[in-house]
């Protein structure tokens, strides 16, 4: 887990490959986790990535995530503000999850994602499970290789069906998981 002493600071990482030695566990122990404002540019992750900071911002530019377990490739904690331009996800599991797990008073998540390609085995490219909902803007998203759904970019988790209307999607389609 990476965090900064100054909560207003931004950690910037460029032109590198990241992984960790944790071999299994929940997202908060397994993933490469940022508990701070972060900018990643031209970064390859050989492990799932977590943005864990309600109220924090993340900017990902030309990022590749290779996840070989049945996990989400990118976990976004509810209340984050994430901008992605250029993302390639290859996962034996799932794509992106926006979730309120371990958040006492979740706030709305903002996700702007463009120029992304997903190759996944399960679920949708983007899954939302947060009582605060999410505003998601999509542009140029390739989900042809999402085994579970190559039509709908965003799913609202089956546990969050009462929050379906709090998830707004621009530039793509949304579906209620059954």
PDB file of C-alpha atoms in Angstrom:
ATOM      1  CA  UNK A   1       0.000   0.000   0.000  1.00  0.00           C
ATOM      2  CA  UNK A   2       1.307   3.374  -0.964  1.00  0.00           C
ATOM      3  CA  UNK A   3       0.297   6.535   0.851  1.00  0.00           C
ATOM      4  CA  UNK A   4       1.791   9.974   1.396  1.00  0.00           C
ATOM      5  CA  UNK A   5       2.354  11.937   4.603  1.00  0.00           C
ATOM      6  CA  UNK A   6       0.833  15.025   2.944  1.00  0.00           C
ATOM      7  CA  UNK A   7      -2.772  14.062   2.042  1.00  0.00           C
ATOM      8  CA  UNK A   8      -2.952  16.845  -0.573  1.00  0.00           C
ATOM      9  CA  UNK A   9       0.148  15.650  -2.458  1.00  0.00           C
ATOM     10  CA  UNK A  10       0.068  13.572  -5.639  1.00  0.00           C
ATOM     11  CA  UNK A  11       2.334  10.601  -6.279  1.00  0.00           C
ATOM     12  CA  UNK A  12       3.426  10.464  -9.937  1.00  0.00           C
ATOM     13  CA  UNK A  13       4.872   7.291 -11.457  1.00  0.00           C
ATOM     14  CA  UNK A  14       5.963   7.024 -15.086  1.00  0.00           C
ATOM     15  CA  UNK A  15       7.470   4.444 -17.423  1.00  0.00           C
ATOM     16  CA  UNK A  16       7.616   1.420 -15.125  1.00  0.00           C
ATOM     17  CA  UNK A  17       6.223  -1.977 -14.241  1.00  0.00           C
ATOM     18  CA  UNK A  18       4.607  -2.547 -10.829  1.00  0.00           C
ATOM     19  CA  UNK A  19       3.687  -5.712  -8.950  1.00  0.00           C
ATOM     20  CA  UNK A  20       3.708  -7.070  -5.410  1.00  0.00           C
ATOM     21  CA  UNK A  21       4.561 -10.368  -3.753  1.00  0.00           C
ATOM     22  CA  UNK A  22       1.132 -10.895  -2.134  1.00  0.00           C
ATOM     23  CA  UNK A  23      -0.227 -14.037  -3.824  1.00  0.00           C
ATOM     24  CA  UNK A  24      -3.897 -13.935  -2.775  1.00  0.00           C
ATOM     25  CA  UNK A  25      -6.410 -12.217  -0.528  1.00  0.00           C
ATOM     26  CA  UNK A  26      -9.020  -9.486  -0.665  1.00  0.00           C
ATOM     27  CA  UNK A  27      -8.467  -6.393  -2.807  1.00  0.00           C
ATOM     28  CA  UNK A  28      -7.120  -4.358   0.111  1.00  0.00           C
ATOM     29  CA  UNK A  29      -4.328  -6.866   0.750  1.00  0.00           C
ATOM     30  CA  UNK A  30      -3.666  -8.334  -2.721  1.00  0.00           C
ATOM     31  CA  UNK A  31      -3.773  -5.346  -5.091  1.00  0.00           C
ATOM     32  CA  UNK A  32      -1.119  -2.712  -5.722  1.00  0.00           C
ATOM     33  CA  UNK A  33      -2.962  -0.134  -3.617  1.00  0.00           C
ATOM     34  CA  UNK A  34      -2.743   3.650  -3.671  1.00  0.00           C
ATOM     35  CA  UNK A  35      -4.225   5.418  -0.634  1.00  0.00           C
ATOM     36  CA  UNK A  36      -3.292   8.829  -2.052  1.00  0.00           C
ATOM     37  CA  UNK A  37      -3.758  11.054  -5.079  1.00  0.00           C
ATOM     38  CA  UNK A  38      -1.896   9.310  -7.874  1.00  0.00           C
ATOM     39  CA  UNK A  39      -0.908   9.770 -11.505  1.00  0.00           C
ATOM     40  CA  UNK A  40       0.271   6.765 -13.501  1.00  0.00           C
ATOM     41  CA  UNK A  41       1.666   7.249 -17.007  1.00  0.00           C
ATOM     42  CA  UNK A  42       2.998   4.459 -19.229  1.00  0.00           C
ATOM     43  CA  UNK A  43       2.770   1.973 -16.366  1.00  0.00           C
ATOM     44  CA  UNK A  44       2.285  -1.790 -16.609  1.00  0.00           C
ATOM     45  CA  UNK A  45       0.783  -3.557 -13.598  1.00  0.00           C
ATOM     46  CA  UNK A  46       1.414  -7.277 -13.304  1.00  0.00           C
ATOM     47  CA  UNK A  47      -1.186  -7.365 -10.558  1.00  0.00           C
ATOM     48  CA  UNK A  48      -4.557  -5.788  -9.832  1.00  0.00           C
ATOM     49  CA  UNK A  49      -4.628  -2.066  -9.026  1.00  0.00           C
ATOM     50  CA  UNK A  50      -6.672  -0.406  -6.261  1.00  0.00           C
ATOM     51  CA  UNK A  51      -7.504   3.277  -5.880  1.00  0.00           C
ATOM     52  CA  UNK A  52      -8.344   3.367  -2.168  1.00  0.00           C
ATOM     53  CA  UNK A  53      -9.152   6.834  -1.060  1.00  0.00           C
ATOM     54  CA  UNK A  54     -12.597   8.375  -0.898  1.00  0.00           C
ATOM     55  CA  UNK A  55     -12.101  11.951  -2.042  1.00  0.00           C
ATOM     56  CA  UNK A  56      -8.798  11.111  -3.724  1.00  0.00           C
ATOM     57  CA  UNK A  57      -8.024  11.577  -7.405  1.00  0.00           C
ATOM     58  CA  UNK A  58      -6.332   9.228  -9.825  1.00  0.00           C
ATOM     59  CA  UNK A  59      -5.187   9.912 -13.363  1.00  0.00           C
ATOM     60  CA  UNK A  60      -4.152   6.910 -15.451  1.00  0.00           C
ATOM     61  CA  UNK A  61      -2.614   7.476 -18.869  1.00  0.00           C
ATOM     62  CA  UNK A  62      -1.553   4.552 -21.050  1.00  0.00           C
ATOM     63  CA  UNK A  63      -1.798   1.940 -18.303  1.00  0.00           C
ATOM     64  CA  UNK A  64      -1.857  -1.832 -18.818  1.00  0.00           C
ATOM     65  CA  UNK A  65      -3.153  -4.187 -16.151  1.00  0.00           C
ATOM     66  CA  UNK A  66      -2.465  -7.919 -16.396  1.00  0.00           C
ATOM     67  CA  UNK A  67      -4.383  -9.828 -13.730  1.00  0.00           C
ATOM     68  CA  UNK A  68      -3.999 -13.625 -13.706  1.00  0.00           C
ATOM     69  CA  UNK A  69      -6.375 -14.368 -10.801  1.00  0.00           C
ATOM     70  CA  UNK A  70     -10.163 -14.300 -10.709  1.00  0.00           C
ATOM     71  CA  UNK A  71     -10.129 -10.745  -9.285  1.00  0.00           C
ATOM     72  CA  UNK A  72     -11.031  -7.273 -10.522  1.00  0.00           C
ATOM     73  CA  UNK A  73      -8.139  -5.737 -12.459  1.00  0.00           C
ATOM     74  CA  UNK A  74      -8.941  -2.245 -11.104  1.00  0.00           C
ATOM     75  CA  UNK A  75     -10.745  -1.653  -7.802  1.00  0.00           C
ATOM     76  CA  UNK A  76     -11.990   1.907  -7.220  1.00  0.00           C
ATOM     77  CA  UNK A  77     -13.193   2.733  -3.721  1.00  0.00           C
ATOM     78  CA  UNK A  78     -16.444   4.729  -3.730  1.00  0.00           C
ATOM     79  CA  UNK A  79     -15.936   8.482  -3.581  1.00  0.00           C
ATOM     80  CA  UNK A  80     -12.850   8.572  -5.776  1.00  0.00           C
ATOM     81  CA  UNK A  81     -12.432  10.788  -8.831  1.00  0.00           C
ATOM     82  CA  UNK A  82     -10.703   8.810 -11.599  1.00  0.00           C
ATOM     83  CA  UNK A  83      -9.709   9.877 -15.106  1.00  0.00           C
ATOM     84  CA  UNK A  84      -8.371   7.238 -17.481  1.00  0.00           C
ATOM     85  CA  UNK A  85      -7.051   7.794 -21.000  1.00  0.00           C
ATOM     86  CA  UNK A  86      -5.526   4.693 -22.492  1.00  0.00           C
ATOM     87  CA  UNK A  87      -6.173   1.499 -20.541  1.00  0.00           C
ATOM     88  CA  UNK A  88      -5.657  -2.104 -21.517  1.00  0.00           C
ATOM     89  CA  UNK A  89      -7.030  -4.729 -19.143  1.00  0.00           C
ATOM     90  CA  UNK A  90      -6.239  -8.409 -19.558  1.00  0.00           C
ATOM     91  CA  UNK A  91      -7.803 -10.361 -16.724  1.00  0.00           C
ATOM     92  CA  UNK A  92      -8.541 -13.979 -15.942  1.00  0.00           C
ATOM     93  CA  UNK A  93     -11.337 -12.491 -13.872  1.00  0.00           C
ATOM     94  CA  UNK A  94     -12.991  -9.109 -14.173  1.00  0.00           C
ATOM     95  CA  UNK A  95     -12.445  -5.506 -15.301  1.00  0.00           C
ATOM     96  CA  UNK A  96     -13.164  -2.481 -13.080  1.00  0.00           C
ATOM     97  CA  UNK A  97     -15.167  -2.446  -9.839  1.00  0.00           C
ATOM     98  CA  UNK A  98     -16.466   0.682  -8.099  1.00  0.00           C
ATOM     99  CA  UNK A  99     -17.338  -0.438  -4.585  1.00  0.00           C
ATOM    100  CA  UNK A 100     -18.199   0.988  -1.172  1.00  0.00           C
ATOM    101  CA  UNK A 101     -16.636  -1.894   0.776  1.00  0.00           C
ATOM    102  CA  UNK A 102     -15.071  -0.603   4.027  1.00  0.00           C
ATOM    103  CA  UNK A 103     -16.476   2.920   3.443  1.00  0.00           C
ATOM    104  CA  UNK A 104     -18.764   4.171   6.222  1.00  0.00           C
ATOM    105  CA  UNK A 105     -20.376   7.085   4.354  1.00  0.00           C
ATOM    106  CA  UNK A 106     -19.736   6.575   0.640  1.00  0.00           C
ATOM    107  CA  UNK A 107     -19.973   9.476  -1.764  1.00  0.00           C
ATOM    108  CA  UNK A 108     -20.531   9.439  -5.503  1.00  0.00           C
ATOM    109  CA  UNK A 109     -17.650   8.237  -7.657  1.00  0.00           C
ATOM    110  CA  UNK A 110     -16.673   9.988 -10.872  1.00  0.00           C
ATOM    111  CA  UNK A 111     -15.045   7.936 -13.619  1.00  0.00           C
ATOM    112  CA  UNK A 112     -14.066   9.340 -17.008  1.00  0.00           C
ATOM    113  CA  UNK A 113     -12.609   6.614 -19.188  1.00  0.00           C
ATOM    114  CA  UNK A 114     -11.497   6.785 -22.796  1.00  0.00           C
ATOM    115  CA  UNK A 115      -9.465   4.683 -25.205  1.00  0.00           C
ATOM    116  CA  UNK A 116      -9.786   1.459 -23.222  1.00  0.00           C
ATOM    117  CA  UNK A 117      -9.757  -2.208 -24.197  1.00  0.00           C
ATOM    118  CA  UNK A 118     -10.968  -5.018 -21.951  1.00  0.00           C
ATOM    119  CA  UNK A 119     -10.220  -8.721 -22.215  1.00  0.00           C
ATOM    120  CA  UNK A 120     -11.989 -10.394 -19.298  1.00  0.00           C
ATOM    121  CA  UNK A 121     -13.574 -13.721 -18.418  1.00  0.00           C
ATOM    122  CA  UNK A 122     -16.301 -12.615 -15.999  1.00  0.00           C
ATOM    123  CA  UNK A 123     -18.802  -9.792 -15.466  1.00  0.00           C
ATOM    124  CA  UNK A 124     -18.878  -6.478 -17.336  1.00  0.00           C
ATOM    125  CA  UNK A 125     -16.011  -4.130 -18.138  1.00  0.00           C
ATOM    126  CA  UNK A 126     -17.171  -1.850 -15.279  1.00  0.00           C
ATOM    127  CA  UNK A 127     -19.214  -2.996 -12.259  1.00  0.00           C
ATOM    128  CA  UNK A 128     -20.741  -0.584  -9.718  1.00  0.00           C
ATOM    129  CA  UNK A 129     -21.742  -1.526  -6.170  1.00  0.00           C
ATOM    130  CA  UNK A 130     -22.142   1.690  -4.199  1.00  0.00           C
ATOM    131  CA  UNK A 131     -25.202   3.212  -2.512  1.00  0.00           C
ATOM    132  CA  UNK A 132     -23.874   6.653  -3.542  1.00  0.00           C
ATOM    133  CA  UNK A 133     -23.843   5.683  -7.213  1.00  0.00           C
ATOM    134  CA  UNK A 134     -21.399   6.833  -9.867  1.00  0.00           C
ATOM    135  CA  UNK A 135     -21.144   9.218 -12.795  1.00  0.00           C
ATOM    136  CA  UNK A 136     -19.353   7.388 -15.597  1.00  0.00           C
ATOM    137  CA  UNK A 137     -18.368   8.927 -18.927  1.00  0.00           C
ATOM    138  CA  UNK A 138     -17.088   6.558 -21.613  1.00  0.00           C
ATOM    139  CA  UNK A 139     -15.448   7.179 -24.966  1.00  0.00           C
ATOM    140  CA  UNK A 140     -13.917   4.613 -27.311  1.00  0.00           C
ATOM    141  CA  UNK A 141     -14.303   1.556 -25.067  1.00  0.00           C
ATOM    142  CA  UNK A 142     -13.629  -1.847 -26.664  1.00  0.00           C
ATOM    143  CA  UNK A 143     -15.391  -4.697 -24.858  1.00  0.00           C
ATOM    144  CA  UNK A 144     -15.424  -7.211 -27.725  1.00  0.00           C
ATOM    145  CA  UNK A 145     -13.325  -9.571 -25.590  1.00  0.00           C
ATOM    146  CA  UNK A 146     -15.423  -9.399 -22.416  1.00  0.00           C
ATOM    147  CA  UNK A 147     -16.706 -12.956 -22.279  1.00  0.00           C
ATOM    148  CA  UNK A 148     -19.702 -12.218 -20.036  1.00  0.00           C
ATOM    149  CA  UNK A 149     -21.012  -9.144 -21.905  1.00  0.00           C
ATOM    150  CA  UNK A 150     -19.655  -7.563 -25.063  1.00  0.00           C
ATOM    151  CA  UNK A 151     -22.579  -5.116 -25.369  1.00  0.00           C
ATOM    152  CA  UNK A 152     -23.006  -3.298 -22.029  1.00  0.00           C
ATOM    153  CA  UNK A 153     -19.920  -1.507 -20.682  1.00  0.00           C
ATOM    154  CA  UNK A 154     -21.380  -0.900 -17.199  1.00  0.00           C
ATOM    155  CA  UNK A 155     -23.271  -3.255 -14.905  1.00  0.00           C
ATOM    156  CA  UNK A 156     -24.871  -2.321 -11.616  1.00  0.00           C
ATOM    157  CA  UNK A 157     -24.139  -5.109  -9.127  1.00  0.00           C
ATOM    158  CA  UNK A 158     -27.060  -7.389  -8.258  1.00  0.00           C
ATOM    159  CA  UNK A 159     -26.658  -6.325  -4.601  1.00  0.00           C
ATOM    160  CA  UNK A 160     -27.107  -2.673  -5.600  1.00  0.00           C
ATOM    161  CA  UNK A 161     -30.280  -2.873  -7.668  1.00  0.00           C
ATOM    162  CA  UNK A 162     -31.958  -0.271  -5.454  1.00  0.00           C
ATOM    163  CA  UNK A 163     -29.184   2.179  -6.472  1.00  0.00           C
ATOM    164  CA  UNK A 164     -29.510   1.522 -10.208  1.00  0.00           C
ATOM    165  CA  UNK A 165     -30.753   5.046 -10.953  1.00  0.00           C
ATOM    166  CA  UNK A 166     -27.832   6.608  -9.056  1.00  0.00           C
ATOM    167  CA  UNK A 167     -25.432   5.227 -11.659  1.00  0.00           C
ATOM    168  CA  UNK A 168     -25.363   7.512 -14.696  1.00  0.00           C
ATOM    169  CA  UNK A 169     -23.511   6.477 -17.822  1.00  0.00           C
ATOM    170  CA  UNK A 170     -22.709   8.715 -20.785  1.00  0.00           C
ATOM    171  CA  UNK A 171     -21.322   7.263 -24.009  1.00  0.00           C
ATOM    172  CA  UNK A 172     -22.087   3.603 -23.218  1.00  0.00           C
ATOM    173  CA  UNK A 173     -24.849   1.303 -22.038  1.00  0.00           C
ATOM    174  CA  UNK A 174     -25.732   0.145 -18.524  1.00  0.00           C
ATOM    175  CA  UNK A 175     -27.277  -3.133 -17.369  1.00  0.00           C
ATOM    176  CA  UNK A 176     -28.636  -4.465 -14.065  1.00  0.00           C
ATOM    177  CA  UNK A 177     -26.785  -7.630 -13.080  1.00  0.00           C
ATOM    178  CA  UNK A 178     -29.188 -10.513 -12.490  1.00  0.00           C
TER     179      UNK A 178
END
